[in-house]
């Protein structure tokens, strides 16, 4: 099999890239190791930045998002039993975010790809990228019990944090920057209308909690738990009791409970792989960088990477100049590191390490009070949350 762009992975990065290339008249093949149902139901991100919303619309993938997505103009910070609303449009010159689940973005992009785009092979596992440093990179993969080779002009590794693509970059050229946090998130889905109409980020002496949603009738909630916690060790009522404690306010706000339909624990880490390009192999999304979910940045960064790649390749095809492709890694990494910084700041602002000292607690509360009390600090948060511009 032969194609211009071989794409490994059908998460948001790979699927959107295939769509952008299709719209630019560039052919691609997507290889995905899992089956379609798995990809469409994997619970992950919920928040799309304004820029991501704009990209999906321009790609012709925004129709259902515009019908079913929930536009959010702010978030609530909760600390010391107090509530503080951050008003995004007022602080950012009109920007907002959209609550529309990653599962739905993937469903929309898969449907479009199967209807209009190039091949998208499920249960096709990439085994290795070969010849990345030369003119004719190849992806060796296994599909329907057989090994096969995809000959490409370019390969984009959109294969997530455990993918194989980045292994093709020589170790001596690679630098990895990493931080793991000594806690994770226990996340639940519950059949109950969200108890607040915007997301609530709560800092509490017992740990962080987040109230989010998937629709007007489905809540998504998270609790900070120690690293290595087993989700099944938490009974449903225990989860609700703990959420209630951490969200408690002085004004009688109530958390509605409902049946929990899913629970799982996500570890928290930051990880950046530099460079994001070697020869004709490019990394995009979680394959190149991981952020802790507190800043809601992972999916949005993946979108930024593939937009940058699609633009650069289109420019090369139209002008013959590889200038933008050559700048891919640096261009992406500038935005990646701003998102890493923002996610780190949100994480350290809101989570309580088990060994936090009373001094550190006071500093955390002072940081929150500063955001609630000084427009410059609040604006900085609002700009980061609604998203850093694409260059
Ligand atoms: P994905 O989604 O992991 O997709 C990679 C795909 O590659 C496939 N694959 C392979 N295919 C073929 N051959 C191989 N050898 C392969 N190896 C892997 C995998 O099966 C998979 O389908 O990466 P991508 O596309 O880069 O997308 C990144 C996002 O998924 C991720 O950053 C976000 O989910 C992070 N994230 C959030 N991001 C946000 O922007 N906003 C949020 O609100 C948000 N909340 C979250 C999150 C992630 C979470 N978890 C579970 C880590 C909340 C949570 C709890
Ligand atoms: C989610 O809805 O899953 C979600 C929302 C905001 C975050 C992380 C996850 O910061």
Short mmCIF file of C-alpha atoms and ligand atoms in Angstrom, two decimals:
data_model
loop_
_atom_site.label_atom_id
_atom_site.label_comp_id
_atom_site.label_asym_id
_atom_site.label_seq_id
_atom_site.Cartn_x
_atom_site.Cartn_y
_atom_site.Cartn_z
CA UNK A 1 0.00 0.00 0.00
CA UNK A 2 1.19 3.54 -0.78
CA UNK A 3 0.09 6.99 0.35
CA UNK A 4 1.38 10.53 0.75
CA UNK A 5 0.85 10.74 4.52
CA UNK A 6 0.77 7.64 6.70
CA UNK A 7 -1.05 8.46 9.93
CA UNK A 8 -0.64 6.18 12.95
CA UNK A 9 -3.53 6.43 15.41
CA UNK A 10 -7.19 7.42 15.12
CA UNK A 11 -7.55 9.56 18.23
CA UNK A 12 -8.47 13.21 17.80
CA UNK A 13 -5.01 14.04 16.37
CA UNK A 14 -4.95 11.37 13.64
CA UNK A 15 -8.60 11.74 12.69
CA UNK A 16 -8.51 15.51 12.42
CA UNK A 17 -5.26 15.39 10.46
CA UNK A 18 -6.80 13.00 7.93
CA UNK A 19 -9.73 15.40 7.54
CA UNK A 20 -7.53 18.50 7.13
CA UNK A 21 -5.38 16.74 4.52
CA UNK A 22 -8.46 15.49 2.66
CA UNK A 23 -9.77 19.07 2.52
CA UNK A 24 -6.39 20.19 1.14
CA UNK A 25 -6.45 17.48 -1.55
CA UNK A 26 -3.64 15.44 0.05
CA UNK A 27 -4.20 11.69 0.41
CA UNK A 28 -3.55 9.75 3.60
CA UNK A 29 -4.10 6.36 5.23
CA UNK A 30 -4.95 6.04 8.93
CA UNK A 31 -3.89 2.93 10.88
CA UNK A 32 -5.61 2.36 14.23
CA UNK A 33 -4.78 -0.57 16.48
CA UNK A 34 -8.15 -0.66 18.29
CA UNK A 35 -11.63 -1.29 16.94
CA UNK A 36 -14.09 1.47 16.10
CA UNK A 37 -16.32 1.00 19.16
CA UNK A 38 -13.34 1.29 21.49
CA UNK A 39 -12.14 4.53 19.92
CA UNK A 40 -15.65 5.99 19.97
CA UNK A 41 -16.31 5.23 23.63
CA UNK A 42 -13.01 5.90 25.39
CA UNK A 43 -13.90 8.51 28.06
CA UNK A 44 -11.48 11.40 28.03
CA UNK A 45 -11.52 15.12 27.43
CA UNK A 46 -14.55 17.35 27.66
CA UNK A 47 -13.44 20.89 26.93
CA UNK A 48 -12.73 22.41 23.53
CA UNK A 49 -10.95 25.75 23.36
CA UNK A 50 -12.34 28.47 21.14
CA UNK A 51 -9.55 27.82 18.61
CA UNK A 52 -10.37 24.08 18.48
CA UNK A 53 -14.05 24.87 17.92
CA UNK A 54 -13.08 27.20 15.05
CA UNK A 55 -10.83 24.55 13.47
CA UNK A 56 -13.51 21.82 13.65
CA UNK A 57 -16.08 24.15 12.08
CA UNK A 58 -13.72 25.20 9.28
CA UNK A 59 -12.92 21.51 8.62
CA UNK A 60 -16.63 20.79 8.12
CA UNK A 61 -16.78 18.75 11.32
CA UNK A 62 -18.69 21.18 13.54
CA UNK A 63 -22.31 20.56 12.69
CA UNK A 64 -23.32 18.28 15.59
CA UNK A 65 -20.94 20.11 17.94
CA UNK A 66 -22.81 23.34 17.22
CA UNK A 67 -26.13 21.62 17.85
CA UNK A 68 -25.27 19.58 20.94
CA UNK A 69 -22.18 21.22 22.45
CA UNK A 70 -22.60 23.54 25.42
CA UNK A 71 -20.90 26.92 25.17
CA UNK A 72 -19.36 27.92 28.51
CA UNK A 73 -18.49 31.50 29.32
CA UNK A 74 -16.75 30.81 32.61
CA UNK A 75 -15.67 28.43 35.35
CA UNK A 76 -16.05 28.56 39.10
CA UNK A 77 -13.13 28.34 41.51
CA UNK A 78 -14.08 27.05 44.92
CA UNK A 79 -11.85 27.36 48.00
CA UNK A 80 -12.32 28.06 51.70
CA UNK A 81 -16.07 27.32 51.21
CA UNK A 82 -16.18 30.39 48.91
CA UNK A 83 -17.08 30.59 45.22
CA UNK A 84 -15.45 32.78 42.61
CA UNK A 85 -16.60 32.89 38.98
CA UNK A 86 -14.07 33.60 36.22
CA UNK A 87 -15.86 35.34 33.34
CA UNK A 88 -14.01 34.37 30.13
CA UNK A 89 -15.51 36.72 27.51
CA UNK A 90 -15.14 39.74 29.80
CA UNK A 91 -11.48 38.94 30.48
CA UNK A 92 -10.36 37.79 27.03
CA UNK A 93 -12.15 40.05 24.58
CA UNK A 94 -14.99 37.61 23.94
CA UNK A 95 -13.48 34.12 24.04
CA UNK A 96 -15.24 31.11 25.52
CA UNK A 97 -14.93 27.29 25.52
CA UNK A 98 -17.23 24.45 24.48
CA UNK A 99 -18.24 21.38 26.46
CA UNK A 100 -18.33 18.65 23.81
CA UNK A 101 -16.81 15.28 24.65
CA UNK A 102 -13.79 13.82 22.90
CA UNK A 103 -15.88 10.69 22.22
CA UNK A 104 -18.27 12.83 20.16
CA UNK A 105 -15.46 14.64 18.29
CA UNK A 106 -14.06 11.21 17.36
CA UNK A 107 -17.46 9.85 16.27
CA UNK A 108 -18.02 12.89 14.03
CA UNK A 109 -14.56 12.68 12.44
CA UNK A 110 -14.77 8.90 11.91
CA UNK A 111 -18.14 9.22 10.18
CA UNK A 112 -16.78 11.95 7.89
CA UNK A 113 -13.62 10.01 7.10
CA UNK A 114 -15.47 6.80 6.24
CA UNK A 115 -17.91 8.73 4.04
CA UNK A 116 -15.59 11.12 2.24
CA UNK A 117 -11.95 10.52 3.15
CA UNK A 118 -9.20 8.02 2.48
CA UNK A 119 -8.71 4.61 4.09
CA UNK A 120 -9.14 4.36 7.86
CA UNK A 121 -8.18 0.87 9.00
CA UNK A 122 -9.26 -0.29 12.45
CA UNK A 123 -7.50 -3.17 14.19
CA UNK A 124 -4.41 -2.26 12.19
CA UNK A 125 -1.49 -2.06 14.57
CA UNK A 126 1.66 -0.20 13.53
CA UNK A 127 4.69 -2.25 14.54
CA UNK A 128 7.47 0.15 13.54
CA UNK A 129 8.35 3.18 11.45
CA UNK A 130 11.32 2.49 9.20
CA UNK A 131 13.51 4.78 7.11
CA UNK A 132 12.30 7.96 8.80
CA UNK A 133 15.61 9.68 8.13
CA UNK A 134 15.42 9.07 4.36
CA UNK A 135 13.07 9.98 1.50
CA UNK A 136 10.78 6.98 1.69
CA UNK A 137 9.57 6.22 5.21
CA UNK A 138 7.50 3.08 5.76
CA UNK A 139 5.14 1.87 8.44
CA UNK A 140 5.16 -1.84 9.13
CA UNK A 141 1.78 -2.92 10.46
CA UNK A 142 -0.41 -5.92 11.20
CA UNK A 143 -3.98 -6.07 9.90
CA UNK A 144 -6.37 -9.05 9.75
CA UNK A 145 -3.66 -11.40 10.88
CA UNK A 146 -1.17 -10.36 8.18
CA UNK A 147 1.86 -8.12 8.23
CA UNK A 148 1.90 -5.39 5.61
CA UNK A 149 3.86 -2.25 4.75
CA UNK A 150 2.55 1.26 4.15
CA UNK A 151 4.94 3.21 1.90
CA UNK A 152 4.70 6.95 2.55
CA UNK A 153 6.16 10.32 1.69
CA UNK A 154 5.59 11.41 5.30
CA UNK A 155 4.60 9.60 8.49
CA UNK A 156 2.76 11.33 11.33
CA UNK A 157 2.79 9.52 14.67
CA UNK A 158 -0.56 10.34 16.31
CA UNK A 159 -0.37 7.15 18.35
CA UNK A 160 -0.69 8.55 21.85
CA UNK A 161 1.52 8.25 24.89
CA UNK A 162 2.28 4.52 24.45
CA UNK A 163 2.78 4.62 20.68
CA UNK A 164 5.61 3.22 18.56
CA UNK A 165 6.32 6.19 16.27
CA UNK A 166 8.61 8.10 18.59
CA UNK A 167 10.85 5.05 19.01
CA UNK A 168 12.02 5.69 15.42
CA UNK A 169 13.72 8.92 16.53
CA UNK A 170 17.34 8.16 17.45
CA UNK A 171 17.87 8.28 21.22
CA UNK A 172 20.95 10.51 20.87
CA UNK A 173 18.78 13.25 19.28
CA UNK A 174 16.02 12.95 21.84
CA UNK A 175 15.42 14.83 25.06
CA UNK A 176 12.55 13.95 27.34
CA UNK A 177 11.22 16.31 30.00
CA UNK A 178 9.03 14.72 32.60
CA UNK A 179 7.24 15.20 35.88
CA UNK A 180 4.97 12.76 37.65
CA UNK A 181 2.59 13.85 40.37
CA UNK A 182 2.05 11.76 43.51
CA UNK A 183 -1.71 11.68 42.90
CA UNK A 184 -4.25 10.79 40.23
CA UNK A 185 -7.87 11.51 39.37
CA UNK A 186 -10.71 9.17 40.17
CA UNK A 187 -13.25 10.06 37.45
CA UNK A 188 -16.91 9.09 37.36
CA UNK A 189 -19.76 9.41 34.89
CA UNK A 190 -23.17 9.70 36.52
CA UNK A 191 -26.73 9.85 35.20
CA UNK A 192 -27.67 13.05 36.99
CA UNK A 193 -28.00 16.63 35.74
CA UNK A 194 -24.86 18.65 36.61
CA UNK A 195 -25.30 20.46 39.93
CA UNK A 196 -23.93 23.66 38.45
CA UNK A 197 -24.22 25.08 34.95
CA UNK A 198 -20.45 25.71 34.66
CA UNK A 199 -17.40 23.65 35.61
CA UNK A 200 -16.35 23.89 39.26
CA UNK A 201 -12.67 23.52 40.21
CA UNK A 202 -12.42 23.03 43.97
CA UNK A 203 -9.36 23.32 46.21
CA UNK A 204 -9.90 21.63 49.57
CA UNK A 205 -7.69 20.47 52.45
CA UNK A 206 -8.81 16.90 51.60
CA UNK A 207 -7.74 17.36 47.97
CA UNK A 208 -8.95 18.65 44.61
CA UNK A 209 -12.37 17.99 43.09
CA UNK A 210 -13.84 18.90 39.69
CA UNK A 211 -17.42 19.05 38.56
CA UNK A 212 -17.84 18.75 34.80
CA UNK A 213 -20.51 17.39 32.48
CA UNK A 214 -21.19 15.54 29.27
CA UNK A 215 -24.73 16.81 28.63
CA UNK A 216 -27.61 18.47 30.52
CA UNK A 217 -28.39 15.04 32.03
CA UNK A 218 -24.95 13.45 32.47
CA UNK A 219 -22.36 14.63 35.03
CA UNK A 220 -18.63 13.98 34.92
CA UNK A 221 -16.83 14.41 38.25
CA UNK A 222 -13.28 13.89 39.45
CA UNK A 223 -11.57 13.49 42.85
CA UNK A 224 -7.87 13.79 43.60
CA UNK A 225 -6.76 10.39 44.97
CA UNK A 226 -3.31 9.00 45.93
CA UNK A 227 -1.22 7.64 43.07
CA UNK A 228 -1.96 3.96 42.42
CA UNK A 229 -5.52 4.04 43.81
CA UNK A 230 -7.83 1.28 42.56
CA UNK A 231 -11.14 2.78 41.39
CA UNK A 232 -13.04 -0.29 42.58
CA UNK A 233 -11.78 0.35 46.12
CA UNK A 234 -14.20 3.31 46.25
CA UNK A 235 -17.87 2.47 46.83
CA UNK A 236 -20.30 4.75 44.99
CA UNK A 237 -21.67 6.34 48.16
CA UNK A 238 -18.14 6.99 49.42
CA UNK A 239 -17.38 8.87 46.21
CA UNK A 240 -20.46 11.06 46.57
CA UNK A 241 -19.72 11.71 50.26
CA UNK A 242 -16.19 12.79 49.43
CA UNK A 243 -17.29 14.98 46.52
CA UNK A 244 -19.84 16.63 48.79
CA UNK A 245 -17.18 17.45 51.39
CA UNK A 246 -14.79 18.96 48.89
CA UNK A 247 -17.44 21.05 47.10
CA UNK A 248 -19.10 22.32 50.27
CA UNK A 249 -19.79 26.06 50.35
CA UNK A 250 -21.05 28.48 52.98
CA UNK A 251 -24.16 29.35 50.96
CA UNK A 252 -26.10 26.09 50.98
CA UNK A 253 -25.10 24.85 47.47
CA UNK A 254 -26.11 21.21 47.02
CA UNK A 255 -24.56 18.36 45.05
CA UNK A 256 -27.15 16.12 43.39
CA UNK A 257 -26.37 12.39 43.40
CA UNK A 258 -27.28 9.80 40.78
CA UNK A 259 -26.33 6.36 39.49
CA UNK A 260 -22.61 6.06 38.65
CA UNK A 261 -22.21 4.38 35.27
CA UNK A 262 -18.40 4.37 34.96
CA UNK A 263 -15.37 4.94 37.16
CA UNK A 264 -11.65 4.90 36.51
CA UNK A 265 -8.38 6.37 37.78
CA UNK A 266 -6.05 8.47 35.62
CA UNK A 267 -2.45 9.08 36.65
CA UNK A 268 -1.16 12.64 36.40
CA UNK A 269 2.00 13.50 34.55
CA UNK A 270 3.73 16.02 32.35
CA UNK A 271 5.91 14.73 29.52
CA UNK A 272 7.50 16.44 26.53
CA UNK A 273 9.46 14.67 23.81
CA UNK A 274 11.87 16.90 21.89
CA UNK A 275 12.21 17.19 18.98
CA UNK A 276 8.77 16.48 17.53
CA UNK A 277 10.23 15.71 14.12
CA UNK A 278 12.95 13.51 12.68
CA UNK A 279 13.40 13.55 8.91
CA UNK A 280 10.03 12.66 7.43
CA UNK A 281 8.51 11.47 10.70
CA UNK A 282 6.43 13.97 12.68
CA UNK A 283 4.89 13.44 16.13
CA UNK A 284 1.56 15.01 17.06
CA UNK A 285 -0.64 15.07 20.17
CA UNK A 286 -0.07 12.75 23.12
CA UNK A 287 2.62 10.90 21.13
CA UNK A 288 4.82 13.96 21.75
CA UNK A 289 3.48 15.49 24.96
CA UNK A 290 1.27 14.79 27.95
CA UNK A 291 -0.20 17.37 30.31
CA UNK A 292 -2.04 16.71 33.57
CA UNK A 293 -5.77 17.16 32.81
CA UNK A 294 -6.30 20.09 35.21
CA UNK A 295 -5.86 22.67 32.46
CA UNK A 296 -8.03 20.77 29.91
CA UNK A 297 -5.28 21.17 27.32
CA UNK A 298 -4.40 17.70 25.93
CA UNK A 299 -6.89 17.45 23.09
CA UNK A 300 -6.48 21.11 22.23
CA UNK A 301 -2.72 20.73 21.90
CA UNK A 302 -3.23 17.73 19.62
CA UNK A 303 -5.42 19.93 17.41
CA UNK A 304 -2.76 22.65 17.31
CA UNK A 305 -0.08 20.17 16.20
CA UNK A 306 -2.04 18.70 13.32
CA UNK A 307 -3.19 22.12 12.09
CA UNK A 308 0.47 23.17 12.07
CA UNK A 309 1.48 20.04 10.14
CA UNK A 310 -1.35 20.29 7.60
CA UNK A 311 -0.52 23.94 6.92
CA UNK A 312 3.17 23.20 6.56
CA UNK A 313 2.62 20.31 4.14
CA UNK A 314 0.10 22.30 2.09
CA UNK A 315 2.65 25.12 1.85
CA UNK A 316 5.30 22.65 0.70
CA UNK A 317 3.00 21.21 -1.96
CA UNK A 318 2.00 24.65 -3.22
CA UNK A 319 5.38 26.40 -3.15
CA UNK A 320 7.96 23.62 -3.06
CA UNK A 321 9.41 25.15 0.11
CA UNK A 322 9.95 22.92 3.15
CA UNK A 323 10.42 25.97 5.37
CA UNK A 324 7.30 25.39 7.47
CA UNK A 325 7.88 21.63 7.73
CA UNK A 326 11.41 22.35 8.91
CA UNK A 327 10.01 24.70 11.56
CA UNK A 328 7.31 22.21 12.70
CA UNK A 329 8.95 21.08 15.93
CA UNK A 330 9.91 24.58 17.14
CA UNK A 331 6.53 26.03 16.16
CA UNK A 332 4.60 23.34 18.05
CA UNK A 333 6.89 23.30 21.07
CA UNK A 334 6.42 27.00 21.79
CA UNK A 335 2.69 26.40 22.25
CA UNK A 336 3.24 23.04 23.97
CA UNK A 337 5.42 24.60 26.65
CA UNK A 338 2.88 27.36 27.32
CA UNK A 339 0.26 24.64 27.82
CA UNK A 340 2.66 22.63 30.01
CA UNK A 341 3.23 25.73 32.13
CA UNK A 342 -0.48 26.49 32.40
CA UNK A 343 -1.36 22.87 33.28
CA UNK A 344 1.40 22.78 35.90
CA UNK A 345 0.17 26.02 37.45
CA UNK A 346 -3.46 24.86 37.54
CA UNK A 347 -2.39 21.52 39.02
CA UNK A 348 -0.21 23.02 41.77
CA UNK A 349 -2.81 25.72 42.46
CA UNK A 350 -5.59 23.25 43.17
CA UNK A 351 -4.17 19.89 44.33
CA UNK A 352 -2.97 19.17 47.82
CA UNK A 353 0.08 16.87 48.05
CA UNK A 354 -0.15 14.47 51.02
CA UNK A 355 2.94 16.10 52.57
CA UNK A 356 1.82 19.74 52.09
CA UNK A 357 3.00 22.01 54.88
CA UNK A 358 0.77 24.65 56.52
CA UNK A 359 2.92 27.27 54.77
CA UNK A 360 2.22 25.73 51.37
CA UNK A 361 -1.50 25.61 52.15
CA UNK A 362 -1.50 29.33 52.90
CA UNK A 363 0.44 30.09 49.71
CA UNK A 364 -2.11 28.12 47.68
CA UNK A 365 -4.97 30.04 49.25
CA UNK A 366 -3.12 33.32 48.64
CA UNK A 367 -2.69 32.40 44.97
CA UNK A 368 -6.42 31.73 44.70
CA UNK A 369 -7.27 34.96 46.54
CA UNK A 370 -5.03 36.84 44.13
CA UNK A 371 -6.92 35.40 41.14
CA UNK A 372 -10.23 36.27 42.79
CA UNK A 373 -9.07 39.76 43.73
CA UNK A 374 -6.79 41.07 40.98
CA UNK A 375 -7.96 41.40 37.42
CA UNK A 376 -4.46 40.88 35.98
CA UNK A 377 -4.15 37.48 37.68
CA UNK A 378 -7.67 36.46 36.73
CA UNK A 379 -7.12 37.53 33.15
CA UNK A 380 -3.98 35.41 32.95
CA UNK A 381 -5.98 32.35 33.99
CA UNK A 382 -8.81 33.14 31.55
CA UNK A 383 -6.40 33.58 28.64
CA UNK A 384 -4.64 30.32 29.42
CA UNK A 385 -7.86 28.37 29.85
CA UNK A 386 -9.54 29.60 26.66
CA UNK A 387 -6.32 28.83 24.79
CA UNK A 388 -3.08 30.12 23.37
CA UNK A 389 -3.32 31.24 19.75
CA UNK A 390 -1.96 29.16 16.90
CA UNK A 391 0.98 30.89 15.27
P1 LIG B 1 -5.05 9.44 21.71
O1 LIG B 1 -6.43 9.93 21.90
O2 LIG B 1 -4.42 8.65 22.79
O3 LIG B 1 -5.07 8.57 20.38
C1 LIG B 1 -3.98 7.75 20.00
C2 LIG B 1 -4.51 6.62 19.15
O4 LIG B 1 -3.45 5.85 18.64
C3 LIG B 1 -3.79 4.48 18.74
N1 LIG B 1 -2.53 3.71 18.74
C4 LIG B 1 -2.10 2.99 17.67
N2 LIG B 1 -2.62 2.78 16.46
C5 LIG B 1 -1.95 2.00 15.59
N3 LIG B 1 -0.76 1.40 15.90
C6 LIG B 1 -0.18 1.59 17.12
N4 LIG B 1 0.97 1.01 17.41
C7 LIG B 1 -0.85 2.42 18.06
N5 LIG B 1 -0.59 2.82 19.33
C8 LIG B 1 -1.61 3.59 19.72
C9 LIG B 1 -4.58 4.41 20.03
O5 LIG B 1 -5.40 3.25 20.08
C10 LIG B 1 -5.40 5.69 19.94
O6 LIG B 1 -6.63 5.50 19.27
O7 LIG B 1 -4.04 10.62 21.34
P2 LIG B 1 -4.29 12.01 20.56
O8 LIG B 1 -5.05 11.77 19.28
O9 LIG B 1 -2.99 12.67 20.54
O10 LIG B 1 -5.30 12.82 21.48
C11 LIG B 1 -4.90 13.31 22.73
C12 LIG B 1 -6.09 13.33 23.70
O11 LIG B 1 -6.72 12.06 23.69
C13 LIG B 1 -5.66 13.67 25.13
O12 LIG B 1 -4.66 14.67 25.12
C14 LIG B 1 -6.84 14.20 25.95
O13 LIG B 1 -7.80 13.21 26.16
C15 LIG B 1 -6.36 14.72 27.31
N6 LIG B 1 -7.46 15.14 28.19
C16 LIG B 1 -8.08 16.35 28.02
N7 LIG B 1 -7.72 17.15 27.00
C17 LIG B 1 -8.38 18.32 26.80
O14 LIG B 1 -8.04 19.06 25.86
N8 LIG B 1 -9.45 18.74 27.57
C18 LIG B 1 -9.87 17.97 28.61
O15 LIG B 1 -10.85 18.35 29.25
C19 LIG B 1 -9.16 16.75 28.88
N9 LIG B 1 -9.54 15.97 29.89
C20 LIG B 1 -7.90 14.30 29.21
C21 LIG B 1 -8.95 14.75 30.06
C22 LIG B 1 -7.35 13.04 29.40
C23 LIG B 1 -7.81 12.25 30.42
N10 LIG B 1 -7.22 10.98 30.54
C24 LIG B 1 -7.97 9.80 30.62
C25 LIG B 1 -5.80 10.83 30.27
C26 LIG B 1 -9.41 13.99 31.09
C27 LIG B 1 -8.83 12.74 31.30
C28 LIG B 1 -9.34 11.94 32.49
C1 LIG B 2 -13.82 16.65 31.57
O1 LIG B 2 -14.97 17.06 31.42
O2 LIG B 2 -13.51 15.47 31.39
C2 LIG B 2 -12.76 17.60 32.00
C3 LIG B 2 -13.04 18.95 32.09
C4 LIG B 2 -12.06 19.83 32.50
C5 LIG B 2 -10.80 19.37 32.82
C6 LIG B 2 -10.51 18.01 32.71
C7 LIG B 2 -11.49 17.12 32.30
O3 LIG B 2 -9.87 20.24 33.25
#
